[in-house]
Tab-separated table of C-alpha atoms in Angstrom:
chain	number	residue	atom	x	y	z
A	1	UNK	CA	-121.273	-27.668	40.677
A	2	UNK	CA	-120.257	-24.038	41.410
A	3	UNK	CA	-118.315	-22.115	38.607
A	4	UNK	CA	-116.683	-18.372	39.069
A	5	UNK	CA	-117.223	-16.506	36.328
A	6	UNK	CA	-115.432	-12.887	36.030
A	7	UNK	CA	-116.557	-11.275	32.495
A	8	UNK	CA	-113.662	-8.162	33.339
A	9	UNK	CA	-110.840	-10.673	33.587
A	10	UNK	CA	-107.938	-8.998	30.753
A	11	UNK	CA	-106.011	-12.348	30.483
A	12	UNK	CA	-107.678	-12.756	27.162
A	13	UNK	CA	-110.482	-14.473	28.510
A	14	UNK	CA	-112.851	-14.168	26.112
A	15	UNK	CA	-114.352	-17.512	26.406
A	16	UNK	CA	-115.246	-19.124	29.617
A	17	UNK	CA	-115.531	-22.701	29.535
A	18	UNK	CA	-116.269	-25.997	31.673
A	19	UNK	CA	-116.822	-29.298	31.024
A	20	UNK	CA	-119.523	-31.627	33.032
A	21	UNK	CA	-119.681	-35.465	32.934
A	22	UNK	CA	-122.945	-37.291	33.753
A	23	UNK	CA	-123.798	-40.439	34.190
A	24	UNK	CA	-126.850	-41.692	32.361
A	25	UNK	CA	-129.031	-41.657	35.508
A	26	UNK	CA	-127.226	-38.521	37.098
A	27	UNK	CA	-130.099	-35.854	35.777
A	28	UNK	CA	-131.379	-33.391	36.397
A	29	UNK	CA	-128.121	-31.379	37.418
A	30	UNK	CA	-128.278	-27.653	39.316
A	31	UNK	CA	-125.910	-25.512	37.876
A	32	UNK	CA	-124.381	-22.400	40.003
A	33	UNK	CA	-122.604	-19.164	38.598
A	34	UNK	CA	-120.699	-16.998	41.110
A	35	UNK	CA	-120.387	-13.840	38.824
A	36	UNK	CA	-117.255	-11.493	40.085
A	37	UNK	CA	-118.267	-8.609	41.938
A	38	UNK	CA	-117.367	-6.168	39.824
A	39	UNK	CA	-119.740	-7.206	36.990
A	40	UNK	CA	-123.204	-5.719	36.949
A	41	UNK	CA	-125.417	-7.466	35.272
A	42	UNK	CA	-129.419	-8.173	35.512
A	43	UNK	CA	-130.191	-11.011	33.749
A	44	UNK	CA	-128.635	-14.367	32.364
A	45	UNK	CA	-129.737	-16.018	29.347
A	46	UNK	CA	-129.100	-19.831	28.439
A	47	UNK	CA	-128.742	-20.780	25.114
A	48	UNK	CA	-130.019	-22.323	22.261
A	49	UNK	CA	-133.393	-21.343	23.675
A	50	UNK	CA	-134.709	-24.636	21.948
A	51	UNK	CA	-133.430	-25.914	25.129
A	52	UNK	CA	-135.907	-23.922	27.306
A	53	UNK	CA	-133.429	-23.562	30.477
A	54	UNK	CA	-134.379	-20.726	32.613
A	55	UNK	CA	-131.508	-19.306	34.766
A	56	UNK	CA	-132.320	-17.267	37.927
A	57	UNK	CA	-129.941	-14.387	39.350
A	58	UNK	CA	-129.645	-13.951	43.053
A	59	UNK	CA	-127.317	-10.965	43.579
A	60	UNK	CA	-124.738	-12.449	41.607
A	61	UNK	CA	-125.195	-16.020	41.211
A	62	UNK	CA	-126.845	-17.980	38.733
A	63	UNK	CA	-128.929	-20.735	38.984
A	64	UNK	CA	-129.906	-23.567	36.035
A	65	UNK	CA	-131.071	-26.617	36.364
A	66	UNK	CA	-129.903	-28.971	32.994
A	67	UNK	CA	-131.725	-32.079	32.452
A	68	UNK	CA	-129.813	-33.288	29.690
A	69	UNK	CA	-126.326	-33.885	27.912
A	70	UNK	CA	-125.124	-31.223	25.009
A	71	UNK	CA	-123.715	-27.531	24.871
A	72	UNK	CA	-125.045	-24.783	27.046
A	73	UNK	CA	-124.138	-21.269	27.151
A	74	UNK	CA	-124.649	-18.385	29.733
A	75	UNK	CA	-124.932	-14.894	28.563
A	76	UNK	CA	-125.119	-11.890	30.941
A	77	UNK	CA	-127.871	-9.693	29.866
A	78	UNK	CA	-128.051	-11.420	26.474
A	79	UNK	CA	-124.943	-10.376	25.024
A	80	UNK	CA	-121.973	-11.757	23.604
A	81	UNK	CA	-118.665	-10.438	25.400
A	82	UNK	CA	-117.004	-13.444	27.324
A	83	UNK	CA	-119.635	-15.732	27.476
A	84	UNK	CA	-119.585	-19.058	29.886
A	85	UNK	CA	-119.928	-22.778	27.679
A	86	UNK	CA	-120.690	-25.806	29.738
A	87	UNK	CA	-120.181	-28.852	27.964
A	88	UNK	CA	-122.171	-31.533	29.583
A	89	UNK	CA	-121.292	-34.944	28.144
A	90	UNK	CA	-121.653	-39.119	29.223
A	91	UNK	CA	-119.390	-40.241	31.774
A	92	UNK	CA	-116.542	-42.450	30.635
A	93	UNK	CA	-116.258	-45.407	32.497
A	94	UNK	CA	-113.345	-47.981	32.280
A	95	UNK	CA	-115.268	-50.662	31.993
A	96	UNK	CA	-115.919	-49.850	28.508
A	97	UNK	CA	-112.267	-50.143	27.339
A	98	UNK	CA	-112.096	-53.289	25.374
A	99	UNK	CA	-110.217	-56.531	26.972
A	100	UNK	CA	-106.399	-56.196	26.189
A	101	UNK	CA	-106.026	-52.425	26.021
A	102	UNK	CA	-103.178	-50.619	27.798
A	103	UNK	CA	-104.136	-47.998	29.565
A	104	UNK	CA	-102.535	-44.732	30.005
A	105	UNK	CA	-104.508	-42.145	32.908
A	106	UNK	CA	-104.007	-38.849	33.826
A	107	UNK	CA	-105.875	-38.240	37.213
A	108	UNK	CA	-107.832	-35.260	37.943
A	109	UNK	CA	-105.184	-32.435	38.490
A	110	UNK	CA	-102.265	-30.630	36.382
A	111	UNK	CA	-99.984	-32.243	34.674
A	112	UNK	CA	-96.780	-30.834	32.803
A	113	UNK	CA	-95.996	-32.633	29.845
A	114	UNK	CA	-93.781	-32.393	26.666
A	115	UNK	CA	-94.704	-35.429	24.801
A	116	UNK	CA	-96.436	-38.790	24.872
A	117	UNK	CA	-96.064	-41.256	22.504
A	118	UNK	CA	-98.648	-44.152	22.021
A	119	UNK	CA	-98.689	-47.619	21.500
A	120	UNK	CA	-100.494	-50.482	19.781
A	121	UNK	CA	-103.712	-51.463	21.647
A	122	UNK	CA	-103.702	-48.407	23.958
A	123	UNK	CA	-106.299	-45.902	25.725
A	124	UNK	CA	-104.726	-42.712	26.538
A	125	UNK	CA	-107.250	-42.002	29.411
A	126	UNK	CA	-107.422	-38.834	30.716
A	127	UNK	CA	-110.205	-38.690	33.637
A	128	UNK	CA	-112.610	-36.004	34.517
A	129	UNK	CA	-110.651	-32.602	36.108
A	130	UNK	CA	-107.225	-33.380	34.055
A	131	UNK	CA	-105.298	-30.684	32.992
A	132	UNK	CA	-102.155	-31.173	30.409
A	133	UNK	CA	-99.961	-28.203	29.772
A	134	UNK	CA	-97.712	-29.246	26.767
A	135	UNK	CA	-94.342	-28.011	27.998
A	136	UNK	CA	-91.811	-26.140	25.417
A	137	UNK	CA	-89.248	-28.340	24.092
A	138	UNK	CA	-85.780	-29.485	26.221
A	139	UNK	CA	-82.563	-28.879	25.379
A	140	UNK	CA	-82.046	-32.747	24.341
A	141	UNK	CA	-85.435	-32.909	22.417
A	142	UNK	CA	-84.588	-32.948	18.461
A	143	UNK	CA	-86.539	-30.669	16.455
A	144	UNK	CA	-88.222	-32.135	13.370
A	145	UNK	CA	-88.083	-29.076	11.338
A	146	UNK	CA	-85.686	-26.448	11.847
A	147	UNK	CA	-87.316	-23.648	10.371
A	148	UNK	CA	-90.647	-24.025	8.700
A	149	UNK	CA	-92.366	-21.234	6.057
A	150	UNK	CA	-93.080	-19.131	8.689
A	151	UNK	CA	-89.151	-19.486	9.875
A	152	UNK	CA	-90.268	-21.281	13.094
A	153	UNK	CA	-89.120	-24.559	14.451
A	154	UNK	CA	-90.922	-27.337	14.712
A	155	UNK	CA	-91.085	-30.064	17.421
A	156	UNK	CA	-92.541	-33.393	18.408
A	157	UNK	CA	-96.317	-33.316	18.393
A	158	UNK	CA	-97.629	-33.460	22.426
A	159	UNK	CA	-99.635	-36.617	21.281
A	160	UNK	CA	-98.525	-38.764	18.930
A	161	UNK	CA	-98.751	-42.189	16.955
A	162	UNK	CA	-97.600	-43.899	13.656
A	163	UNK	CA	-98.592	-47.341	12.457
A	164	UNK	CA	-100.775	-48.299	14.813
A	165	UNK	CA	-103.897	-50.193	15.049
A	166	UNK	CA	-106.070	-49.916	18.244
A	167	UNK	CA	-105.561	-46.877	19.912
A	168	UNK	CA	-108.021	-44.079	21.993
A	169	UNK	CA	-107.414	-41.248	23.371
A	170	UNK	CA	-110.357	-40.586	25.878
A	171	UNK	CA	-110.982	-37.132	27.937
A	172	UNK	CA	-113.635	-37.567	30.562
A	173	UNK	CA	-113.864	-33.392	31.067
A	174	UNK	CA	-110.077	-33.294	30.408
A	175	UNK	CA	-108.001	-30.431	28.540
A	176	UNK	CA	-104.986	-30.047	26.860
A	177	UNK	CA	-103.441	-26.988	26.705
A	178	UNK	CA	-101.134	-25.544	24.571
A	179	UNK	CA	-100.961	-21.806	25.963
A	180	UNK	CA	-97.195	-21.887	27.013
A	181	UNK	CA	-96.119	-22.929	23.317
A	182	UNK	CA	-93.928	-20.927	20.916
A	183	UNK	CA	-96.178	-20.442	17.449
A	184	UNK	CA	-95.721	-23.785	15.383
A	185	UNK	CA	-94.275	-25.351	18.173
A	186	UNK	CA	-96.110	-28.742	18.242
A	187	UNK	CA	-99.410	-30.544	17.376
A	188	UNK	CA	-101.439	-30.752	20.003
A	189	UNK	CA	-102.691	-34.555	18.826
A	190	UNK	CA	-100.697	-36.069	15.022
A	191	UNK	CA	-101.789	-39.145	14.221
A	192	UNK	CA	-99.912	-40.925	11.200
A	193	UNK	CA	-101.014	-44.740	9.373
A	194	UNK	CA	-103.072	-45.354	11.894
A	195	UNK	CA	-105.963	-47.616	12.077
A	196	UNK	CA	-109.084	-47.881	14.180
A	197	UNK	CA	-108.763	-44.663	15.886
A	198	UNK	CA	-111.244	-42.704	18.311
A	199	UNK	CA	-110.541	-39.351	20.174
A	200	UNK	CA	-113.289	-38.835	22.189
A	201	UNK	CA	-114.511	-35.819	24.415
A	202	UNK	CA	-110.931	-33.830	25.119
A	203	UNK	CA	-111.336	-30.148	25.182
A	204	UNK	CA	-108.034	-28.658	23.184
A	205	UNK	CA	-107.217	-25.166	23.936
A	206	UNK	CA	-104.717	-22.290	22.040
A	207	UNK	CA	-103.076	-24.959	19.777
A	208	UNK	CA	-100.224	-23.153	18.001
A	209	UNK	CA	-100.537	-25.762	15.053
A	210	UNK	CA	-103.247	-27.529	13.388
A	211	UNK	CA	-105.633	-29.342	16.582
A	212	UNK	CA	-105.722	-32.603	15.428
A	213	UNK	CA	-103.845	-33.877	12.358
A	214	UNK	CA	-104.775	-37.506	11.007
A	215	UNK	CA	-102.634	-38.513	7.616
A	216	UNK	CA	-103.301	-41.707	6.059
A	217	UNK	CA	-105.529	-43.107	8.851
A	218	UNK	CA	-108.493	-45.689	8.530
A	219	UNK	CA	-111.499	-46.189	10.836
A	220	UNK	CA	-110.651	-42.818	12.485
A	221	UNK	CA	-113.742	-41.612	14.613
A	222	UNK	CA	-113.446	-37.866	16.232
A	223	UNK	CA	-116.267	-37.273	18.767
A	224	UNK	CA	-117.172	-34.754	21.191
A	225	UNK	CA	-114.082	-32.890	20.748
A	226	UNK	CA	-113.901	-28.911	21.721
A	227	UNK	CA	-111.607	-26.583	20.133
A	228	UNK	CA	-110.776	-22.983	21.930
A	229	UNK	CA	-108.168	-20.932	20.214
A	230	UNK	CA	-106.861	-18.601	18.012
């Protein structure tokens, strides 16, 4: 995979990211870093060193090779401004969706959304490469709290489920992104009564409310879930 990396961005970047999904047999992987031209740097370090992955620079591209899955990050000459994080994690395949499941997929691509609402027995699948941008509220969408503490409305979380039993929401590399959101707006993922839950390897990023909320829920498994925000 080849990932551009440009440490003097000023859209708040502070943070690069990616996310990588292997299949059990798919390693070693060789990782490339196209640094922007206008960083100078001379060396790239990969940590946790307890890893032991060496990166090489070649004007300004870096090289890894990762033979494993977990959390890697690139730092140019060691320090910490705007460092790159790639997540490598297991591939999801369908075939390990349990017999009578609904399933709900977002392809690889961008996708505007404002809500989605899920049902009994149901995998909200969202495949490797999917972007969701939670969209502000319409003019016909009902707010559930008019003015909060903070004297901000409230809307429907972008994810959302009450009394249910059954129910997954699966990223295979896949985002959800809150950037475009008023402060308070909506929960990225609110989860309510719900039973036998899993939310599995979705990256969330600038969530202007709590990232995941999960009231009276049993069975509720969170795994491999990233957080980037403020």
């Amino acid at each position: 995979m080849y990932l551009p990396l440009d440490v003097n961005n000023p859209i708040g970047d502070l943070h690069h990211f990616a996310t990588v999904s292997v299949a059990e047999d798919g390693f070693p992987i060789e990782v490339k870093v196209q640094v922007a031209e206008s960083v100078t740097f001379a060396d790239a370090v990969v940590l946790p060193e307890r890893n032991n992955v060496e990166a090489t620079v070649s004007g300004g591209t870096i090289t890894m090779q990762l033979n494993g899955y977990g959390n890697y990050t690139v730092s140019l000459d060691g320090q910490p401004l705007r460092p790159l994080t790639i997540f490598v994690q297991k591939a999801v395949s369908e075939e390990s969706f349990s017999d009578g499941m609904t399933v709900m997929r977002y392809p690889k691509g961008f996708h505007f959304v404002e809500t989605i609402e899920l049902k009994e027995n149901m995998v909200l699948y969202l495949q490797s490469g999917a972007y969701l941008y939670a969209l502000p509220a319409s003019p016909i969408e009902t707010p559930t709290i008019e003015a909060d503490t903070e004297g901000k409305t409230r809307w429907n979380p972008l994810i959302s489920g009450n009394f249910l039993d059954n129910v997954q929401i699966i990223g295979d590399g896949a985002y959800l992104d809150c950037t475009g959101l008023d402060w308070h707006a909506r929960d990225p993922i609110n989860l309510k009564n719900c039973t036998n839950v899993l939310i599995q390897g979705v990256t969330l990023v600038n969530a202007p409310m709590w990232n995941i909320t999960a009231m009276y829920c049993n069975n509720l498994v969170i795994d491999s879930v990233k957080i980037f925000g403020y």
